[in-house]
Amino acid sequence: MIQTERALQQVLEWGRSLTGFADEHAVEAVRGGQYILQRIHPSLRDTSARTGRDPQDETLIVAFYRELALLFWLDDCNDLGLIAPEQLAAVEQALGQGVPCALPGFEGCAVLRASLAALAYDRRDYAQLLDDTRCYCAALRAGHAQAAGAERWSYAEYLHNGIDSIAYANVFCCLSLLWGLDMATLRARPAFRRVLRLISAIGRLQNDLHGLDKDRSAGEADNAAILLLQRYPAMPVVEFLNDELAGHTRMLHRVMAEERFPAPWGPLIEAMAAIRAQYYQTSTSRYRSDAAGGGQRAPA
């Protein structure tokens, strides 16, 4: 696999064409991308006989890391106001349609979309990635708006939106696009769609539980635990959310046991289910839960 420093430099070089892009976006993208690819590498090696896509192909790996970095950057554009609202609207439109941004300072958007379009093993994945990007951006906007508004969502509404704002669908679709994982076909299966919703809900709950202390100290309201405490101050929210997480995990395991999905989907889903312990809790920057990690919340 490509060396970490070499990959990081390529992501940083691309990110310089995005206003507000920070080193942290690249660092966490490479770190998270490496975790995922290492967990599914044996399965990708097996599928390469069918697809001809090398799991160690540097071009594919860097494209994946850049898409992850884009997701981090978009999240911070919403939460931290890295760019003006009119700039963010133009960026979202460009990324969701796969066209150049109408405003200067965001050339990296078109570069990445053109790269992924050219690399797509299955064109259906590229079309789906554009749709997933639109859903992700809409969920980020909705979450930010409700957190800042007077009327709070119910827990059900929050989790429904959080399934999109955690961006797991984007991650999976990008992997499928680059390494030919046939996600477009699998999406037609109800059991697979259920797995996507369950693992995304698990990801949202893990993210919120891990980031609770930092979100609370930063005054963030876009967190399931904080939302519940605002509605029910005496509620044991951490215990409740841990029970919710355990229940979603049991349901996920039942579906995965009943259904057989082709490689590398089993290891990939397992990797994402373990991300709190294997990724969040080992972060030295973005996902640090102590004060030394800074005031930024653990984002989607």
Short mmCIF file of N, CA and C in Angstrom, two decimals, residues 170-257:
data_model
loop_
_atom_site.label_atom_id
_atom_site.label_comp_id
_atom_site.label_asym_id
_atom_site.label_seq_id
_atom_site.Cartn_x
_atom_site.Cartn_y
_atom_site.Cartn_z
N ASN A 170 -21.72 7.31 1.46
CA ASN A 170 -20.73 7.91 0.57
C ASN A 170 -19.43 7.10 0.57
N VAL A 171 -19.00 6.70 1.75
CA VAL A 171 -17.76 5.93 1.88
C VAL A 171 -17.89 4.60 1.13
N PHE A 172 -18.98 3.90 1.36
CA PHE A 172 -19.17 2.61 0.71
C PHE A 172 -19.27 2.76 -0.81
N CYS A 173 -19.99 3.77 -1.25
CA CYS A 173 -20.18 3.96 -2.69
C CYS A 173 -18.85 4.28 -3.36
N CYS A 174 -18.03 5.08 -2.71
CA CYS A 174 -16.73 5.42 -3.29
C CYS A 174 -15.85 4.17 -3.39
N LEU A 175 -15.86 3.34 -2.35
CA LEU A 175 -15.11 2.08 -2.40
C LEU A 175 -15.60 1.20 -3.55
N SER A 176 -16.91 1.11 -3.70
CA SER A 176 -17.48 0.29 -4.77
C SER A 176 -17.09 0.84 -6.14
N LEU A 177 -17.16 2.14 -6.28
CA LEU A 177 -16.80 2.80 -7.55
C LEU A 177 -15.36 2.49 -7.93
N LEU A 178 -14.46 2.53 -6.96
CA LEU A 178 -13.03 2.37 -7.25
C LEU A 178 -12.60 0.92 -7.41
N TRP A 179 -13.21 0.02 -6.62
CA TRP A 179 -12.75 -1.37 -6.64
C TRP A 179 -13.81 -2.37 -7.12
N GLY A 180 -14.88 -1.89 -7.72
CA GLY A 180 -15.84 -2.77 -8.35
C GLY A 180 -16.56 -3.70 -7.39
N LEU A 181 -17.17 -3.12 -6.33
CA LEU A 181 -17.81 -3.93 -5.30
C LEU A 181 -19.29 -4.18 -5.56
N ASP A 182 -19.78 -3.76 -6.71
CA ASP A 182 -21.15 -4.07 -7.16
C ASP A 182 -22.23 -3.56 -6.22
N MET A 183 -21.99 -2.40 -5.64
CA MET A 183 -22.97 -1.85 -4.71
C MET A 183 -24.27 -1.48 -5.40
N ALA A 184 -24.19 -1.05 -6.65
CA ALA A 184 -25.41 -0.67 -7.37
C ALA A 184 -26.38 -1.84 -7.48
N THR A 185 -25.85 -3.03 -7.71
CA THR A 185 -26.70 -4.21 -7.77
C THR A 185 -27.20 -4.61 -6.39
N LEU A 186 -26.32 -4.54 -5.40
CA LEU A 186 -26.69 -4.93 -4.04
C LEU A 186 -27.77 -4.04 -3.46
N ARG A 187 -27.80 -2.78 -3.85
CA ARG A 187 -28.81 -1.86 -3.31
C ARG A 187 -30.23 -2.30 -3.66
N ALA A 188 -30.38 -3.13 -4.64
CA ALA A 188 -31.71 -3.63 -5.00
C ALA A 188 -32.23 -4.64 -3.99
N ARG A 189 -31.36 -5.16 -3.15
CA ARG A 189 -31.76 -6.16 -2.16
C ARG A 189 -32.21 -5.48 -0.87
N PRO A 190 -33.43 -5.74 -0.41
CA PRO A 190 -33.92 -5.11 0.82
C PRO A 190 -32.99 -5.34 2.01
N ALA A 191 -32.42 -6.55 2.11
CA ALA A 191 -31.55 -6.84 3.25
C ALA A 191 -30.31 -5.97 3.23
N PHE A 192 -29.77 -5.69 2.05
CA PHE A 192 -28.59 -4.84 1.96
C PHE A 192 -28.94 -3.40 2.35
N ARG A 193 -30.08 -2.92 1.90
CA ARG A 193 -30.50 -1.57 2.28
C ARG A 193 -30.69 -1.48 3.79
N ARG A 194 -31.19 -2.56 4.38
CA ARG A 194 -31.36 -2.56 5.84
C ARG A 194 -30.00 -2.52 6.54
N VAL A 195 -29.04 -3.25 6.01
CA VAL A 195 -27.69 -3.22 6.57
C VAL A 195 -27.12 -1.80 6.50
N LEU A 196 -27.31 -1.12 5.38
CA LEU A 196 -26.80 0.24 5.23
C LEU A 196 -27.40 1.17 6.28
N ARG A 197 -28.68 1.04 6.51
CA ARG A 197 -29.33 1.90 7.51
C ARG A 197 -28.85 1.56 8.92
N LEU A 198 -28.72 0.27 9.21
CA LEU A 198 -28.29 -0.13 10.54
C LEU A 198 -26.86 0.30 10.84
N ILE A 199 -25.95 0.06 9.91
CA ILE A 199 -24.55 0.42 10.16
C ILE A 199 -24.41 1.94 10.22
N SER A 200 -25.22 2.67 9.46
CA SER A 200 -25.17 4.13 9.52
C SER A 200 -25.71 4.64 10.86
N ALA A 201 -26.78 4.03 11.34
CA ALA A 201 -27.31 4.41 12.66
C ALA A 201 -26.30 4.10 13.75
N ILE A 202 -25.64 2.96 13.64
CA ILE A 202 -24.59 2.59 14.59
C ILE A 202 -23.47 3.63 14.56
N GLY A 203 -23.07 4.02 13.36
CA GLY A 203 -22.03 5.02 13.23
C GLY A 203 -22.41 6.35 13.84
N ARG A 204 -23.65 6.78 13.63
CA ARG A 204 -24.11 8.04 14.21
C ARG A 204 -24.10 7.98 15.74
N LEU A 205 -24.58 6.87 16.31
CA LEU A 205 -24.62 6.75 17.77
C LEU A 205 -23.20 6.67 18.35
N GLN A 206 -22.32 5.93 17.70
CA GLN A 206 -20.94 5.86 18.16
C GLN A 206 -20.28 7.24 18.13
N ASN A 207 -20.50 7.95 17.05
CA ASN A 207 -19.91 9.27 16.88
C ASN A 207 -20.39 10.23 17.98
N ASP A 208 -21.69 10.20 18.24
CA ASP A 208 -22.25 11.13 19.23
C ASP A 208 -21.81 10.77 20.65
N LEU A 209 -21.77 9.49 20.96
CA LEU A 209 -21.33 9.08 22.29
C LEU A 209 -19.85 9.43 22.50
N HIS A 210 -19.05 9.18 21.48
CA HIS A 210 -17.62 9.48 21.61
C HIS A 210 -17.38 10.98 21.74
N GLY A 211 -18.14 11.77 21.02
CA GLY A 211 -17.91 13.21 21.01
C GLY A 211 -18.72 14.00 22.01
N LEU A 212 -19.43 13.33 22.91
CA LEU A 212 -20.35 14.02 23.82
C LEU A 212 -19.65 15.08 24.66
N ASP A 213 -18.57 14.73 25.33
CA ASP A 213 -17.90 15.69 26.23
C ASP A 213 -17.39 16.90 25.45
N LYS A 214 -16.80 16.63 24.29
CA LYS A 214 -16.28 17.75 23.49
C LYS A 214 -17.42 18.62 22.97
N ASP A 215 -18.50 17.98 22.49
CA ASP A 215 -19.64 18.75 21.99
C ASP A 215 -20.24 19.61 23.09
N ARG A 216 -20.36 19.03 24.27
CA ARG A 216 -20.96 19.76 25.39
C ARG A 216 -20.10 20.95 25.78
N SER A 217 -18.78 20.75 25.84
CA SER A 217 -17.89 21.85 26.22
C SER A 217 -17.84 22.94 25.15
N ALA A 218 -18.09 22.54 23.89
CA ALA A 218 -18.06 23.52 22.79
C ALA A 218 -19.41 24.18 22.56
N GLY A 219 -20.43 23.78 23.34
CA GLY A 219 -21.75 24.36 23.18
C GLY A 219 -22.50 23.85 21.97
N GLU A 220 -22.09 22.69 21.44
CA GLU A 220 -22.75 22.10 20.28
C GLU A 220 -24.06 21.43 20.70
N ALA A 221 -25.08 21.57 19.87
CA ALA A 221 -26.38 20.95 20.16
C ALA A 221 -26.68 19.80 19.22
N ASP A 222 -25.88 19.63 18.16
CA ASP A 222 -26.15 18.62 17.16
C ASP A 222 -25.54 17.29 17.59
N ASN A 223 -26.12 16.71 18.65
CA ASN A 223 -25.65 15.46 19.23
C ASN A 223 -26.85 14.81 19.89
N ALA A 224 -27.04 13.51 19.69
CA ALA A 224 -28.24 12.83 20.20
C ALA A 224 -28.36 12.96 21.72
N ALA A 225 -27.24 12.81 22.42
CA ALA A 225 -27.28 12.86 23.88
C ALA A 225 -27.67 14.25 24.36
N ILE A 226 -27.11 15.28 23.75
CA ILE A 226 -27.42 16.66 24.15
C ILE A 226 -28.86 16.99 23.83
N LEU A 227 -29.33 16.55 22.66
CA LEU A 227 -30.73 16.78 22.29
C LEU A 227 -31.67 16.15 23.32
N LEU A 228 -31.38 14.91 23.70
CA LEU A 228 -32.23 14.22 24.68
C LEU A 228 -32.19 14.90 26.04
N LEU A 229 -31.01 15.35 26.47
CA LEU A 229 -30.89 16.04 27.75
C LEU A 229 -31.66 17.35 27.77
N GLN A 230 -31.70 18.02 26.64
CA GLN A 230 -32.47 19.26 26.56
C GLN A 230 -33.96 18.99 26.74
N ARG A 231 -34.41 17.86 26.23
CA ARG A 231 -35.83 17.51 26.35
C ARG A 231 -36.15 16.87 27.69
N TYR A 232 -35.24 16.03 28.16
CA TYR A 232 -35.48 15.24 29.37
C TYR A 232 -34.25 15.34 30.28
N PRO A 233 -34.12 16.42 31.05
CA PRO A 233 -32.90 16.68 31.83
C PRO A 233 -32.51 15.56 32.79
N ALA A 234 -33.48 14.80 33.30
CA ALA A 234 -33.17 13.75 34.27
C ALA A 234 -32.90 12.39 33.61
N MET A 235 -32.95 12.34 32.30
CA MET A 235 -32.82 11.07 31.60
C MET A 235 -31.38 10.56 31.62
N PRO A 236 -31.18 9.28 31.89
CA PRO A 236 -29.83 8.69 31.79
C PRO A 236 -29.47 8.46 30.32
N VAL A 237 -29.10 9.52 29.63
CA VAL A 237 -29.00 9.47 28.18
C VAL A 237 -27.88 8.56 27.69
N VAL A 238 -26.76 8.53 28.39
CA VAL A 238 -25.65 7.69 27.93
C VAL A 238 -26.05 6.22 28.00
N GLU A 239 -26.69 5.83 29.09
CA GLU A 239 -27.15 4.45 29.20
C GLU A 239 -28.18 4.12 28.12
N PHE A 240 -29.10 5.07 27.88
CA PHE A 240 -30.10 4.86 26.84
C PHE A 240 -29.46 4.69 25.47
N LEU A 241 -28.52 5.57 25.12
CA LEU A 241 -27.90 5.51 23.81
C LEU A 241 -27.01 4.26 23.67
N ASN A 242 -26.38 3.85 24.74
CA ASN A 242 -25.61 2.60 24.68
C ASN A 242 -26.53 1.41 24.46
N ASP A 243 -27.71 1.44 25.07
CA ASP A 243 -28.70 0.38 24.81
C ASP A 243 -29.17 0.42 23.36
N GLU A 244 -29.41 1.61 22.85
CA GLU A 244 -29.79 1.76 21.44
C GLU A 244 -28.69 1.21 20.52
N LEU A 245 -27.47 1.55 20.84
CA LEU A 245 -26.33 1.08 20.04
C LEU A 245 -26.25 -0.44 20.07
N ALA A 246 -26.42 -1.03 21.25
CA ALA A 246 -26.37 -2.48 21.37
C ALA A 246 -27.50 -3.14 20.58
N GLY A 247 -28.69 -2.53 20.62
CA GLY A 247 -29.81 -3.09 19.88
C GLY A 247 -29.61 -3.03 18.38
N HIS A 248 -29.15 -1.90 17.88
CA HIS A 248 -28.86 -1.78 16.45
C HIS A 248 -27.77 -2.77 16.03
N THR A 249 -26.79 -2.97 16.90
CA THR A 249 -25.70 -3.89 16.58
C THR A 249 -26.22 -5.33 16.52
N ARG A 250 -27.10 -5.69 17.44
CA ARG A 250 -27.68 -7.05 17.40
C ARG A 250 -28.49 -7.25 16.12
N MET A 251 -29.29 -6.24 15.76
CA MET A 251 -30.08 -6.36 14.53
C MET A 251 -29.17 -6.49 13.31
N LEU A 252 -28.08 -5.72 13.30
CA LEU A 252 -27.13 -5.82 12.19
C LEU A 252 -26.54 -7.22 12.10
N HIS A 253 -26.13 -7.77 13.23
CA HIS A 253 -25.53 -9.10 13.22
C HIS A 253 -26.52 -10.15 12.75
N ARG A 254 -27.79 -9.97 13.10
CA ARG A 254 -28.80 -10.95 12.64
C ARG A 254 -28.94 -10.91 11.12
N VAL A 255 -29.02 -9.71 10.57
CA VAL A 255 -29.15 -9.61 9.11
C VAL A 255 -27.91 -10.18 8.42
N MET A 256 -26.73 -9.86 8.93
CA MET A 256 -25.49 -10.34 8.32
C MET A 256 -25.39 -11.86 8.42
N ALA A 257 -25.95 -12.45 9.48
CA ALA A 257 -25.92 -13.90 9.64
C ALA A 257 -26.91 -14.59 8.70
#
